mmCIF file of C-alpha atoms in Angstrom:
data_model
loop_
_atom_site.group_PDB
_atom_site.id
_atom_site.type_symbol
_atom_site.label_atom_id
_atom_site.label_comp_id
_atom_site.label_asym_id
_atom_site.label_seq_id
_atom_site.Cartn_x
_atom_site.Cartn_y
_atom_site.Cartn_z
ATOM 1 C CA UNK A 8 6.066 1.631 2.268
ATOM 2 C CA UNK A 9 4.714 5.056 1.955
ATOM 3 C CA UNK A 10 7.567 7.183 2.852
ATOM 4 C CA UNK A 11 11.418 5.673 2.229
ATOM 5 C CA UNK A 12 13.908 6.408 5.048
ATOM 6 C CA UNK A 13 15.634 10.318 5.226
ATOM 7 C CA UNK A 14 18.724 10.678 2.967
ATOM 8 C CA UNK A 15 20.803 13.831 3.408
ATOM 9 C CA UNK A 16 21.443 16.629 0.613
ATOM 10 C CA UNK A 17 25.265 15.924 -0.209
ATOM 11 C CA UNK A 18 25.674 18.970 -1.627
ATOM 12 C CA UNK A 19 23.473 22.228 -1.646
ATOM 13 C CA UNK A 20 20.765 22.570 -4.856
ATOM 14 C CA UNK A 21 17.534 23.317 -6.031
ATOM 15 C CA UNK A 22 15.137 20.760 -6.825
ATOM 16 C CA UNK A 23 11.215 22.185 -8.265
ATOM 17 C CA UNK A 24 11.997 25.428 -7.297
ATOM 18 C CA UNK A 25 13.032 24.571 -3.590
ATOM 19 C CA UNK A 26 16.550 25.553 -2.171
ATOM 20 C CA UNK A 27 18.185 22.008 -0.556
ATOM 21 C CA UNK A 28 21.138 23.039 1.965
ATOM 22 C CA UNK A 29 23.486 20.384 2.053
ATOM 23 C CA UNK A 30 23.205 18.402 5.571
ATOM 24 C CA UNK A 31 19.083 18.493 5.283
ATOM 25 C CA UNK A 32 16.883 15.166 5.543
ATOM 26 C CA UNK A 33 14.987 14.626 2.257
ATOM 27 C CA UNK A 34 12.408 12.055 2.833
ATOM 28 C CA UNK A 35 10.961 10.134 -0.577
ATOM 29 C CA UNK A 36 7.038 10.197 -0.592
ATOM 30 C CA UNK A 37 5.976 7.376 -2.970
ATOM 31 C CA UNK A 38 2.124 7.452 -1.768
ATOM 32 C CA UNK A 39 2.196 10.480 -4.209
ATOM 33 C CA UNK A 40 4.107 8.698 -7.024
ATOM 34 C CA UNK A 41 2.534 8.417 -10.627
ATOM 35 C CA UNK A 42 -0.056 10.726 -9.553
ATOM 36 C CA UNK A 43 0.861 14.064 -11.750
ATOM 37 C CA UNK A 44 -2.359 15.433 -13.376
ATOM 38 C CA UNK A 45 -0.686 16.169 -16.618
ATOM 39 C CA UNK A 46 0.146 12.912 -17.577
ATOM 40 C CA UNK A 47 -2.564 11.212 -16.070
ATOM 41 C CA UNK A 48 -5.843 12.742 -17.411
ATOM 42 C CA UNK A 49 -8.271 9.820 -16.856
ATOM 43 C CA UNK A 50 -8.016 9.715 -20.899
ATOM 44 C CA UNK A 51 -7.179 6.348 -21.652
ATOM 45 C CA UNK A 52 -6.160 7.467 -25.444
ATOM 46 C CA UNK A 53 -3.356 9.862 -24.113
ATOM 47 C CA UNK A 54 -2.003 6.909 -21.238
ATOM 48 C CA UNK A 55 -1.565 4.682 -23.680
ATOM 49 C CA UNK A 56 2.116 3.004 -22.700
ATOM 50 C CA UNK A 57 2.479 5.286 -20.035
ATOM 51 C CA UNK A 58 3.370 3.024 -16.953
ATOM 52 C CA UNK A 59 5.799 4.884 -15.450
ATOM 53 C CA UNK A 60 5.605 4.341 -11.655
ATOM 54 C CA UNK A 61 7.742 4.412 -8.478
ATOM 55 C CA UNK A 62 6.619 1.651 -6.105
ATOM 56 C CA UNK A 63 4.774 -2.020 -6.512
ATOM 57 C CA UNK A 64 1.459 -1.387 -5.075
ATOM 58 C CA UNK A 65 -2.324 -0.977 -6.164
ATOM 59 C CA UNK A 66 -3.497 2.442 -5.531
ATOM 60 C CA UNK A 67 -3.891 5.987 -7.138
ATOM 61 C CA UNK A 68 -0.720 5.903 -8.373
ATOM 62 C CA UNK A 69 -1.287 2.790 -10.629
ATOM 63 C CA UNK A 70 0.970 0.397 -10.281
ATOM 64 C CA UNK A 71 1.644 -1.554 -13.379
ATOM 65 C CA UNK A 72 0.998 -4.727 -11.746
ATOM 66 C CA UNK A 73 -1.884 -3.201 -9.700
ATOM 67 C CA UNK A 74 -3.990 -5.998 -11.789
ATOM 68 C CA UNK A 75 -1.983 -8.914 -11.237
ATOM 69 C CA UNK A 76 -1.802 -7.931 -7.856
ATOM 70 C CA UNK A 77 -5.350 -7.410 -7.247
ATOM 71 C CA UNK A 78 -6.067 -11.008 -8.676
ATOM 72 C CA UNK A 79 -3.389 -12.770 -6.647
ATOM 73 C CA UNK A 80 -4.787 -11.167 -3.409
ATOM 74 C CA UNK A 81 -8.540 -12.043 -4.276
ATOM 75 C CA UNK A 82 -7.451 -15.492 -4.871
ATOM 76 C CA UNK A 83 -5.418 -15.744 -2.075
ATOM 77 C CA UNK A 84 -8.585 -14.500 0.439
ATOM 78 C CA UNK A 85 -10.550 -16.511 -1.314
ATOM 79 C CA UNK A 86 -8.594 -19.766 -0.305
ATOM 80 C CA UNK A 87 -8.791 -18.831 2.787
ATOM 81 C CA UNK A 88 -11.772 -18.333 3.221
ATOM 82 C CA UNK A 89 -12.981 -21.304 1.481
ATOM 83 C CA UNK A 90 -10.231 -23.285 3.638
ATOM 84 C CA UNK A 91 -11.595 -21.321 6.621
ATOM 85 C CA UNK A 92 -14.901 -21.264 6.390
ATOM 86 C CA UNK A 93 -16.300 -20.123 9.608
ATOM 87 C CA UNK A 94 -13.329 -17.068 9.936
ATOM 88 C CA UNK A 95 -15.316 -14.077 12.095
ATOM 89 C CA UNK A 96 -13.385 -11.188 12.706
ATOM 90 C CA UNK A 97 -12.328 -11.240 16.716
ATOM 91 C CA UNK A 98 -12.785 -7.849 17.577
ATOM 92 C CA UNK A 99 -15.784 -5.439 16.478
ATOM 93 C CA UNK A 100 -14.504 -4.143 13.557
ATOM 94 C CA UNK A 101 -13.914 -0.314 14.585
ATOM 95 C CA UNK A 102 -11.637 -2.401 17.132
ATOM 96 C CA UNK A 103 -9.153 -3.144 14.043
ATOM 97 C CA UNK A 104 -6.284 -0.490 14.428
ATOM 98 C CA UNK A 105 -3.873 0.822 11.601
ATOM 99 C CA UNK A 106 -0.092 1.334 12.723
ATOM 100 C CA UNK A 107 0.684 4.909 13.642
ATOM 101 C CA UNK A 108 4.008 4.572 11.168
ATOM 102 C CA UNK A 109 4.661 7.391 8.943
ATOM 103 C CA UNK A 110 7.063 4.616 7.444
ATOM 104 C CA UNK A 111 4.395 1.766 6.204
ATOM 105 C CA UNK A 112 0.643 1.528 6.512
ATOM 106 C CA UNK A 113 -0.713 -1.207 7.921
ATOM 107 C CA UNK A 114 -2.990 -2.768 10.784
ATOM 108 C CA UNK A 115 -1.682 -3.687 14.246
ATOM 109 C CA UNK A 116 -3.458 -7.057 14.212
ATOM 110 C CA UNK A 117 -6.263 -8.684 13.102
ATOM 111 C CA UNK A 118 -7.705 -11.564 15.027
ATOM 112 C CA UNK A 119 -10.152 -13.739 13.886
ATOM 113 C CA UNK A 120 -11.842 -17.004 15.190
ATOM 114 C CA UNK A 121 -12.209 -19.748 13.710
ATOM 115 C CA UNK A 122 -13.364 -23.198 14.222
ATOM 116 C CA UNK A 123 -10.815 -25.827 13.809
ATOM 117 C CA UNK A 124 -11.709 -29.117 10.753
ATOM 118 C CA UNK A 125 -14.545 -30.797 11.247
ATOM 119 C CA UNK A 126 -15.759 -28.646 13.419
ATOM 120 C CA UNK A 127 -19.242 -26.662 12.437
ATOM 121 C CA UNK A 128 -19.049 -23.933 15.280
ATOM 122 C CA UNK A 129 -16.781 -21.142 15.998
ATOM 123 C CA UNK A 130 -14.363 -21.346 19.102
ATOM 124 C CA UNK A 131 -13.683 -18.807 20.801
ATOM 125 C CA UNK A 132 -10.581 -20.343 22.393
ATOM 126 C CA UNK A 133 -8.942 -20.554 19.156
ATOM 127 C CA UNK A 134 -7.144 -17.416 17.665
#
């Protein structure tokens, strides 16, 4: 999820220099998270232990387990496709849609053919 769900201001404050009235929808932005410039300077000698971070993900927030992640999802496509492997994408590819959430990203769909065991060409009929 990019964005977590409103929660309402209990009481009224100040957070970074903004006014809060009690009553008002704060919405939590984790696309953003990990992503201040003075802790992360792209200098690996000053990020040593630093892996503070707000959401499991991979992404420019760095996730801690952005590697493990990474591997488990390249070996996971790569099962497939070596269980799968005449997979063609369905659609032309600038077909493919994203989900107009402001909740998750994501895609709509994505259909592929494929051609079923022991079979050597692609069929259409099967999605």
């Amino acid at each position: 999820m990019t964005h977590m769900p409103a929660r309402y201001a209990l009481v009224d404050t100040e957070l970074g220099g903004q006014r809060i009235i009690r009553g008002e929808p704060l919405i939590l932005g984790l696309a953003a998270a990990n992503t201040d410039p003075r802790i992360h300077t792209n200098d690996p000698e000053r990020e040593i232990g630093n892996r503070s971070h707000l959401g499991f993900s991979a992404g420019p927030h760095q996730c801690p387990a952005r590697t493990p992640a990474r591997l488990i999802a390249r070996v996971a496509v790569e099962q497939a496709l070596h269980g799968l492997p005449r997979i063609t994408l369905g659609v032309p590819a600038d077909a493919v849609t994203s989900s107009p959430s402001a909740w998750m990203r994501h895609l709509e769909s994505l259909p592929v053919t494929f051609a079923p065991a022991g079979n050597t060409a692609p069929d259409s009929s099967v999605r």
